[in-house]
Amino acid sequence: MYGGWGWPRYVPVSERQAKAQKAIARMTKKGRKIFPVTIEGRTLAKTFWGKAWCDHLESIRDYENRLPRGRAYLRNGFVVHLNIDQGRIEAFVQGSSLYKVKIDIKTLAPNKWAFIRENCSGQIDSTIELLQGRFSSGVMKIIADRKNGLFPSPKEIKLDCSCPDWANMCKHVAAVLYGVGNRLDNEPELLFKLRKVDHIELINKAGLKTPASRPAKSRIIKDSDLSEIFGIDITTNAKRKTRLPK
């Protein structure tokens, strides 16, 4: 049933939530693997990787006014399925109807990955440290650098939703983008899969260094430091030179 101007009628939150649960049950019954996004509490992302993803998206000027529309959708459980694969995010979001969202992400350029590997080598001691975000501020700045880091730039992101909203980023797409941040809380390795790089290479690279060449102790970054990282250029210090990719 449609209202004025051809838009679907307003559907209350409780009705959408019921529809979302039915959609999950229906797709599961058909044998499809479903990965819904469930938010506990009000916080969308809690770990370094999840927060860094969300902070990066919010730093993109074209997104900042549209992203907030998706927060409520995510918190209300409307992202009934979200799957992350190489170069693509696919999801179903319950709105007035069930909409399909596709987000294409360009895989990481080889020179950028080489830059990250080279400048992080010797500074990450284990896969656990990497996936838990327990590394030095220098490593974090390299990974989160807007131009040469691991997160995609606006020109590397292509958004698509089956809903009738004319906007490039509708609330369904915004909900999915925030949902990725939540998913990275528990599966940070999915970010490397999305950019089609192997996170183990950072550890292997680190293993080539002798213990004496590693920092005496890695500092765990506080949440308050995250906002300072984005927009800061990588600098050269006395101990280590960071070379930008050509």
PDB file of C-alpha atoms in Angstrom:
ATOM      1  CA  MET A   1       0.000   0.000   0.000  1.00  0.00           C
ATOM      2  CA  TYR A   2       1.451   3.360  -1.037  1.00  0.00           C
ATOM      3  CA  GLY A   3       0.776   6.834   0.294  1.00  0.00           C
ATOM      4  CA  GLY A   4       1.103  10.186  -1.458  1.00  0.00           C
ATOM      5  CA  TRP A   5       3.696  10.781  -4.184  1.00  0.00           C
ATOM      6  CA  GLY A   6       4.091   7.041  -4.718  1.00  0.00           C
ATOM      7  CA  TRP A   7       6.023   6.427  -1.498  1.00  0.00           C
ATOM      8  CA  PRO A   8       5.292   3.360   0.658  1.00  0.00           C
ATOM      9  CA  ARG A   9       3.085   4.055   3.670  1.00  0.00           C
ATOM     10  CA  TYR A  10       4.778   4.598   7.019  1.00  0.00           C
ATOM     11  CA  VAL A  11       5.323   1.304   8.826  1.00  0.00           C
ATOM     12  CA  PRO A  12       5.735   1.460  12.647  1.00  0.00           C
ATOM     13  CA  VAL A  13       8.987   0.165  14.164  1.00  0.00           C
ATOM     14  CA  SER A  14       7.269  -2.767  15.858  1.00  0.00           C
ATOM     15  CA  GLU A  15       5.724  -3.865  12.553  1.00  0.00           C
ATOM     16  CA  ARG A  16       9.067  -3.596  10.751  1.00  0.00           C
ATOM     17  CA  GLN A  17      10.774  -5.617  13.475  1.00  0.00           C
ATOM     18  CA  ALA A  18       8.136  -8.329  13.117  1.00  0.00           C
ATOM     19  CA  LYS A  19       8.634  -8.285   9.335  1.00  0.00           C
ATOM     20  CA  ALA A  20      12.386  -8.501   9.820  1.00  0.00           C
ATOM     21  CA  GLN A  21      12.058 -11.629  11.942  1.00  0.00           C
ATOM     22  CA  LYS A  22       9.727 -13.181   9.376  1.00  0.00           C
ATOM     23  CA  ALA A  23      12.205 -12.365   6.594  1.00  0.00           C
ATOM     24  CA  ILE A  24      15.011 -14.070   8.527  1.00  0.00           C
ATOM     25  CA  ALA A  25      12.844 -17.136   9.145  1.00  0.00           C
ATOM     26  CA  ARG A  26      11.745 -17.255   5.506  1.00  0.00           C
ATOM     27  CA  MET A  27      15.285 -17.082   4.092  1.00  0.00           C
ATOM     28  CA  THR A  28      16.575 -19.589   6.646  1.00  0.00           C
ATOM     29  CA  LYS A  29      13.790 -22.016   5.739  1.00  0.00           C
ATOM     30  CA  LYS A  30      14.878 -21.796   2.102  1.00  0.00           C
ATOM     31  CA  GLY A  31      18.334 -22.980   3.146  1.00  0.00           C
ATOM     32  CA  ARG A  32      20.088 -19.656   2.812  1.00  0.00           C
ATOM     33  CA  LYS A  33      22.820 -18.797   5.315  1.00  0.00           C
ATOM     34  CA  ILE A  34      21.720 -15.623   7.057  1.00  0.00           C
ATOM     35  CA  PHE A  35      24.006 -13.288   9.002  1.00  0.00           C
ATOM     36  CA  PRO A  36      21.815 -10.687  10.751  1.00  0.00           C
ATOM     37  CA  VAL A  37      23.333  -7.791  12.670  1.00  0.00           C
ATOM     38  CA  THR A  38      22.321  -7.609  16.320  1.00  0.00           C
ATOM     39  CA  ILE A  39      23.230  -4.577  18.427  1.00  0.00           C
ATOM     40  CA  GLU A  40      23.633  -4.990  22.176  1.00  0.00           C
ATOM     41  CA  GLY A  41      23.014  -1.704  23.954  1.00  0.00           C
ATOM     42  CA  ARG A  42      23.336   1.658  22.207  1.00  0.00           C
ATOM     43  CA  THR A  43      26.937   1.413  21.027  1.00  0.00           C
ATOM     44  CA  LEU A  44      27.273   0.417  17.381  1.00  0.00           C
ATOM     45  CA  ALA A  45      30.972  -0.520  17.540  1.00  0.00           C
ATOM     46  CA  LYS A  46      33.178  -1.162  20.557  1.00  0.00           C
ATOM     47  CA  THR A  47      36.608  -2.350  19.376  1.00  0.00           C
ATOM     48  CA  PHE A  48      39.403  -0.565  17.520  1.00  0.00           C
ATOM     49  CA  TRP A  49      38.506  -2.045  14.137  1.00  0.00           C
ATOM     50  CA  GLY A  50      34.776  -1.361  14.406  1.00  0.00           C
ATOM     51  CA  LYS A  51      35.256   2.166  15.699  1.00  0.00           C
ATOM     52  CA  ALA A  52      37.956   2.956  13.155  1.00  0.00           C
ATOM     53  CA  TRP A  53      35.661   1.843  10.310  1.00  0.00           C
ATOM     54  CA  CYS A  54      32.786   4.017  11.564  1.00  0.00           C
ATOM     55  CA  ASP A  55      35.062   6.992  12.267  1.00  0.00           C
ATOM     56  CA  HIS A  56      36.508   6.723   8.783  1.00  0.00           C
ATOM     57  CA  LEU A  57      33.068   6.734   7.170  1.00  0.00           C
ATOM     58  CA  GLU A  58      31.969   9.699   9.280  1.00  0.00           C
ATOM     59  CA  SER A  59      35.072  11.609   8.177  1.00  0.00           C
ATOM     60  CA  ILE A  60      33.877  11.484   4.543  1.00  0.00           C
ATOM     61  CA  ARG A  61      32.156  14.790   3.864  1.00  0.00           C
ATOM     62  CA  ASP A  62      29.655  13.377   1.368  1.00  0.00           C
ATOM     63  CA  TYR A  63      28.482  10.838   3.950  1.00  0.00           C
ATOM     64  CA  GLU A  64      28.317  12.815   7.201  1.00  0.00           C
ATOM     65  CA  ASN A  65      24.744  14.099   6.735  1.00  0.00           C
ATOM     66  CA  ARG A  66      23.326  10.823   5.451  1.00  0.00           C
ATOM     67  CA  LEU A  67      24.908   8.248   7.745  1.00  0.00           C
ATOM     68  CA  PRO A  68      22.937   9.128  10.914  1.00  0.00           C
ATOM     69  CA  ARG A  69      19.729   7.977   9.209  1.00  0.00           C
ATOM     70  CA  GLY A  70      20.983   4.406   9.335  1.00  0.00           C
ATOM     71  CA  ARG A  71      21.816   4.211  13.037  1.00  0.00           C
ATOM     72  CA  ALA A  72      18.244   3.695  14.189  1.00  0.00           C
ATOM     73  CA  TYR A  73      17.674   1.095  11.465  1.00  0.00           C
ATOM     74  CA  LEU A  74      20.673  -0.873  12.676  1.00  0.00           C
ATOM     75  CA  ARG A  75      19.765  -0.575  16.368  1.00  0.00           C
ATOM     76  CA  ASN A  76      16.201  -1.708  15.649  1.00  0.00           C
ATOM     77  CA  GLY A  77      17.445  -4.919  14.031  1.00  0.00           C
ATOM     78  CA  PHE A  78      16.415  -4.061  10.482  1.00  0.00           C
ATOM     79  CA  VAL A  79      19.662  -5.361   8.907  1.00  0.00           C
ATOM     80  CA  VAL A  80      18.459  -8.935   8.572  1.00  0.00           C
ATOM     81  CA  HIS A  81      21.472 -10.147   6.589  1.00  0.00           C
ATOM     82  CA  LEU A  82      24.960  -8.786   5.983  1.00  0.00           C
ATOM     83  CA  ASN A  83      27.723 -10.628   4.178  1.00  0.00           C
ATOM     84  CA  ILE A  84      31.251  -9.372   3.508  1.00  0.00           C
ATOM     85  CA  ASP A  85      33.297 -10.842   0.662  1.00  0.00           C
ATOM     86  CA  GLN A  86      36.203  -9.750  -1.505  1.00  0.00           C
ATOM     87  CA  GLY A  87      35.330  -6.355  -2.913  1.00  0.00           C
ATOM     88  CA  ARG A  88      31.641  -6.550  -2.042  1.00  0.00           C
ATOM     89  CA  ILE A  89      29.166  -6.149   0.810  1.00  0.00           C
ATOM     90  CA  GLU A  90      25.690  -7.589   0.302  1.00  0.00           C
ATOM     91  CA  ALA A  91      22.769  -7.148   2.681  1.00  0.00           C
ATOM     92  CA  PHE A  92      19.005  -7.209   3.119  1.00  0.00           C
ATOM     93  CA  VAL A  93      17.406  -4.421   5.133  1.00  0.00           C
ATOM     94  CA  GLN A  94      13.824  -4.343   6.328  1.00  0.00           C
ATOM     95  CA  GLY A  95      12.083  -1.057   5.611  1.00  0.00           C
ATOM     96  CA  SER A  96       8.562  -0.574   4.319  1.00  0.00           C
ATOM     97  CA  SER A  97       9.571  -3.608   2.228  1.00  0.00           C
ATOM     98  CA  LEU A  98      12.623  -5.854   2.246  1.00  0.00           C
ATOM     99  CA  TYR A  99      15.372  -4.093   0.286  1.00  0.00           C
ATOM    100  CA  LYS A 100      18.596  -5.463  -1.150  1.00  0.00           C
ATOM    101  CA  VAL A 101      21.767  -3.446  -0.626  1.00  0.00           C
ATOM    102  CA  LYS A 102      24.974  -3.929  -2.616  1.00  0.00           C
ATOM    103  CA  ILE A 103      28.152  -2.014  -1.837  1.00  0.00           C
ATOM    104  CA  ASP A 104      31.160  -2.528  -4.097  1.00  0.00           C
ATOM    105  CA  ILE A 105      34.536  -1.734  -2.537  1.00  0.00           C
ATOM    106  CA  LYS A 106      37.635  -1.657  -4.725  1.00  0.00           C
ATOM    107  CA  THR A 107      40.275  -4.057  -3.516  1.00  0.00           C
ATOM    108  CA  LEU A 108      43.377  -2.462  -2.048  1.00  0.00           C
ATOM    109  CA  ALA A 109      45.940  -1.298  -4.590  1.00  0.00           C
ATOM    110  CA  PRO A 110      49.138  -3.432  -4.491  1.00  0.00           C
ATOM    111  CA  ASN A 111      51.372  -0.414  -3.871  1.00  0.00           C
ATOM    112  CA  LYS A 112      49.272   0.643  -0.866  1.00  0.00           C
ATOM    113  CA  TRP A 113      49.375  -2.847   0.607  1.00  0.00           C
ATOM    114  CA  ALA A 114      53.142  -2.989   0.069  1.00  0.00           C
ATOM    115  CA  PHE A 115      53.417   0.371   1.856  1.00  0.00           C
ATOM    116  CA  ILE A 116      51.391  -0.898   4.834  1.00  0.00           C
ATOM    117  CA  ARG A 117      53.362  -4.156   5.027  1.00  0.00           C
ATOM    118  CA  GLU A 118      56.713  -2.420   4.842  1.00  0.00           C
ATOM    119  CA  ASN A 119      55.954   0.229   7.433  1.00  0.00           C
ATOM    120  CA  CYS A 120      54.223  -2.109   9.881  1.00  0.00           C
ATOM    121  CA  SER A 121      56.894  -4.806   9.692  1.00  0.00           C
ATOM    122  CA  GLY A 122      58.493  -5.685  12.997  1.00  0.00           C
ATOM    123  CA  GLN A 123      55.836  -3.885  15.010  1.00  0.00           C
ATOM    124  CA  ILE A 124      53.075  -6.501  15.290  1.00  0.00           C
ATOM    125  CA  ASP A 125      54.047  -9.574  17.274  1.00  0.00           C
ATOM    126  CA  SER A 126      51.061 -11.876  16.694  1.00  0.00           C
ATOM    127  CA  THR A 127      47.772 -12.358  14.882  1.00  0.00           C
ATOM    128  CA  ILE A 128      46.005 -11.884  18.208  1.00  0.00           C
ATOM    129  CA  GLU A 129      47.621  -8.474  18.691  1.00  0.00           C
ATOM    130  CA  LEU A 130      46.655  -7.458  15.168  1.00  0.00           C
ATOM    131  CA  LEU A 131      43.016  -8.549  15.337  1.00  0.00           C
ATOM    132  CA  GLN A 132      42.544  -7.130  18.833  1.00  0.00           C
ATOM    133  CA  GLY A 133      43.981  -3.797  17.716  1.00  0.00           C
ATOM    134  CA  ARG A 134      46.800  -3.984  20.258  1.00  0.00           C
ATOM    135  CA  PHE A 135      49.639  -2.195  18.537  1.00  0.00           C
ATOM    136  CA  SER A 136      51.544   1.065  18.605  1.00  0.00           C
ATOM    137  CA  SER A 137      50.160   4.462  17.659  1.00  0.00           C
ATOM    138  CA  GLY A 138      52.530   4.472  14.668  1.00  0.00           C
ATOM    139  CA  VAL A 139      50.971   1.301  13.255  1.00  0.00           C
ATOM    140  CA  MET A 140      47.486   2.638  13.861  1.00  0.00           C
ATOM    141  CA  LYS A 141      48.246   5.850  11.974  1.00  0.00           C
ATOM    142  CA  ILE A 142      49.529   3.856   9.010  1.00  0.00           C
ATOM    143  CA  ILE A 143      46.475   1.575   8.903  1.00  0.00           C
ATOM    144  CA  ALA A 144      43.965   4.404   9.395  1.00  0.00           C
ATOM    145  CA  ASP A 145      45.627   7.003   7.163  1.00  0.00           C
ATOM    146  CA  ARG A 146      42.924   8.482   4.911  1.00  0.00           C
ATOM    147  CA  LYS A 147      44.983   8.464   1.737  1.00  0.00           C
ATOM    148  CA  ASN A 148      47.233   5.415   1.998  1.00  0.00           C
ATOM    149  CA  GLY A 149      45.614   3.295   4.708  1.00  0.00           C
ATOM    150  CA  LEU A 150      43.488   0.164   4.748  1.00  0.00           C
ATOM    151  CA  PHE A 151      40.059   1.831   4.691  1.00  0.00           C
ATOM    152  CA  PRO A 152      38.445   2.670   1.328  1.00  0.00           C
ATOM    153  CA  SER A 153      38.255   6.212  -0.020  1.00  0.00           C
ATOM    154  CA  PRO A 154      34.924   7.613  -1.336  1.00  0.00           C
ATOM    155  CA  LYS A 155      35.931   6.997  -4.960  1.00  0.00           C
ATOM    156  CA  GLU A 156      36.537   3.327  -4.116  1.00  0.00           C
ATOM    157  CA  ILE A 157      32.980   2.836  -2.806  1.00  0.00           C
ATOM    158  CA  LYS A 158      29.919   2.235  -4.999  1.00  0.00           C
ATOM    159  CA  LEU A 159      26.520   2.161  -3.292  1.00  0.00           C
ATOM    160  CA  ASP A 160      23.283   0.562  -4.511  1.00  0.00           C
ATOM    161  CA  CYS A 161      19.903  -0.150  -2.909  1.00  0.00           C
ATOM    162  CA  SER A 162      16.663  -1.505  -4.374  1.00  0.00           C
ATOM    163  CA  CYS A 163      14.535   1.031  -2.447  1.00  0.00           C
ATOM    164  CA  PRO A 164      12.818   3.969  -4.221  1.00  0.00           C
ATOM    165  CA  ASP A 165      14.923   6.627  -2.464  1.00  0.00           C
ATOM    166  CA  TRP A 166      16.712   8.732  -5.100  1.00  0.00           C
ATOM    167  CA  ALA A 167      19.636   9.572  -2.782  1.00  0.00           C
ATOM    168  CA  ASN A 168      23.015   7.944  -3.394  1.00  0.00           C
ATOM    169  CA  MET A 169      23.087   6.927   0.245  1.00  0.00           C
ATOM    170  CA  CYS A 170      19.678   5.992   1.620  1.00  0.00           C
ATOM    171  CA  LYS A 171      19.049   4.957   5.236  1.00  0.00           C
ATOM    172  CA  HIS A 172      19.231   1.291   4.249  1.00  0.00           C
ATOM    173  CA  VAL A 173      22.750   1.697   2.840  1.00  0.00           C
ATOM    174  CA  ALA A 174      23.762   3.763   5.875  1.00  0.00           C
ATOM    175  CA  ALA A 175      22.508   1.031   8.195  1.00  0.00           C
ATOM    176  CA  VAL A 176      24.588  -1.551   6.316  1.00  0.00           C
ATOM    177  CA  LEU A 177      27.742   0.600   6.462  1.00  0.00           C
ATOM    178  CA  TYR A 178      27.378   0.931  10.227  1.00  0.00           C
ATOM    179  CA  GLY A 179      26.589  -2.769  10.363  1.00  0.00           C
ATOM    180  CA  VAL A 180      29.993  -3.499   8.842  1.00  0.00           C
ATOM    181  CA  GLY A 181      31.594  -1.653  11.755  1.00  0.00           C
ATOM    182  CA  ASN A 182      29.655  -3.809  14.192  1.00  0.00           C
ATOM    183  CA  ARG A 183      30.624  -6.975  12.323  1.00  0.00           C
ATOM    184  CA  LEU A 184      34.314  -5.988  12.459  1.00  0.00           C
ATOM    185  CA  ASP A 185      34.082  -5.943  16.258  1.00  0.00           C
ATOM    186  CA  ASN A 186      33.920  -9.741  16.233  1.00  0.00           C
ATOM    187  CA  GLU A 187      35.517 -10.543  12.875  1.00  0.00           C
ATOM    188  CA  PRO A 188      38.148  -7.885  12.074  1.00  0.00           C
ATOM    189  CA  GLU A 189      39.766 -10.192   9.544  1.00  0.00           C
ATOM    190  CA  LEU A 190      36.777  -9.468   7.282  1.00  0.00           C
ATOM    191  CA  LEU A 191      38.189  -6.008   6.571  1.00  0.00           C
ATOM    192  CA  PHE A 192      41.295  -7.601   5.057  1.00  0.00           C
ATOM    193  CA  LYS A 193      39.077 -10.005   3.105  1.00  0.00           C
ATOM    194  CA  LEU A 194      37.032  -7.066   1.805  1.00  0.00           C
ATOM    195  CA  ARG A 195      40.170  -5.324   0.534  1.00  0.00           C
ATOM    196  CA  LYS A 196      41.528  -8.664  -0.789  1.00  0.00           C
ATOM    197  CA  VAL A 197      44.731  -8.732   1.255  1.00  0.00           C
ATOM    198  CA  ASP A 198      46.082 -11.304   3.702  1.00  0.00           C
ATOM    199  CA  HIS A 199      46.459  -9.990   7.245  1.00  0.00           C
ATOM    200  CA  ILE A 200      48.889 -12.821   8.029  1.00  0.00           C
ATOM    201  CA  GLU A 201      51.421 -11.093   5.779  1.00  0.00           C
ATOM    202  CA  LEU A 202      51.778  -8.370   8.393  1.00  0.00           C
ATOM    203  CA  ILE A 203      52.754 -10.978  10.965  1.00  0.00           C
ATOM    204  CA  ASN A 204      55.106 -12.824   8.596  1.00  0.00           C
ATOM    205  CA  LYS A 205      56.761  -9.521   7.775  1.00  0.00           C
ATOM    206  CA  ALA A 206      57.157  -8.839  11.457  1.00  0.00           C
ATOM    207  CA  GLY A 207      58.825 -12.226  11.909  1.00  0.00           C
ATOM    208  CA  LEU A 208      61.671 -11.182   9.619  1.00  0.00           C
ATOM    209  CA  LYS A 209      62.829  -8.642  12.185  1.00  0.00           C
ATOM    210  CA  THR A 210      65.054  -9.532  15.105  1.00  0.00           C
ATOM    211  CA  PRO A 211      63.670  -8.992  18.615  1.00  0.00           C
ATOM    212  CA  ALA A 212      66.149  -6.185  19.185  1.00  0.00           C
ATOM    213  CA  SER A 213      64.724  -4.209  16.278  1.00  0.00           C
ATOM    214  CA  ARG A 214      61.189  -4.256  17.641  1.00  0.00           C
ATOM    215  CA  PRO A 215      59.797  -1.573  19.926  1.00  0.00           C
ATOM    216  CA  ALA A 216      60.323  -2.412  23.581  1.00  0.00           C
ATOM    217  CA  LYS A 217      56.605  -2.300  24.247  1.00  0.00           C
ATOM    218  CA  SER A 218      53.533  -1.646  22.073  1.00  0.00           C
ATOM    219  CA  ARG A 219      51.094   0.870  23.411  1.00  0.00           C
ATOM    220  CA  ILE A 220      47.385   0.071  23.434  1.00  0.00           C
ATOM    221  CA  ILE A 221      45.511   2.980  21.920  1.00  0.00           C
ATOM    222  CA  LYS A 222      42.824   4.582  24.034  1.00  0.00           C
ATOM    223  CA  ASP A 223      39.404   5.307  22.581  1.00  0.00           C
ATOM    224  CA  SER A 224      40.080   9.034  22.926  1.00  0.00           C
ATOM    225  CA  ASP A 225      43.014   8.738  20.505  1.00  0.00           C
ATOM    226  CA  LEU A 226      40.883   7.482  17.612  1.00  0.00           C
ATOM    227  CA  SER A 227      39.558  10.913  16.678  1.00  0.00           C
ATOM    228  CA  GLU A 228      43.090  12.315  16.508  1.00  0.00           C
ATOM    229  CA  ILE A 229      44.315   9.714  14.047  1.00  0.00           C
ATOM    230  CA  PHE A 230      42.074  10.547  11.112  1.00  0.00           C
ATOM    231  CA  GLY A 231      43.338  13.487   9.104  1.00  0.00           C
ATOM    232  CA  ILE A 232      46.873  13.384  10.565  1.00  0.00           C
ATOM    233  CA  ASP A 233      49.625  12.970   8.011  1.00  0.00           C
ATOM    234  CA  ILE A 234      52.183  10.236   8.601  1.00  0.00           C
ATOM    235  CA  THR A 235      55.417  11.829   9.772  1.00  0.00           C
ATOM    236  CA  THR A 236      59.022  10.737   9.883  1.00  0.00           C
ATOM    237  CA  ASN A 237      60.618  10.163  13.274  1.00  0.00           C
ATOM    238  CA  ALA A 238      64.185   9.588  14.337  1.00  0.00           C
ATOM    239  CA  LYS A 239      63.912   5.807  14.535  1.00  0.00           C
ATOM    240  CA  ARG A 240      61.817   4.960  11.502  1.00  0.00           C
ATOM    241  CA  LYS A 241      61.135   6.479   8.106  1.00  0.00           C
ATOM    242  CA  THR A 242      57.717   6.063   6.545  1.00  0.00           C
ATOM    243  CA  ARG A 243      57.813   5.998   2.765  1.00  0.00           C
ATOM    244  CA  LEU A 244      54.649   6.896   0.943  1.00  0.00           C
ATOM    245  CA  PRO A 245      53.608   4.731  -2.016  1.00  0.00           C
ATOM    246  CA  LYS A 246      54.410   6.127  -5.446  1.00  0.00           C
TER     247      LYS A 246
END
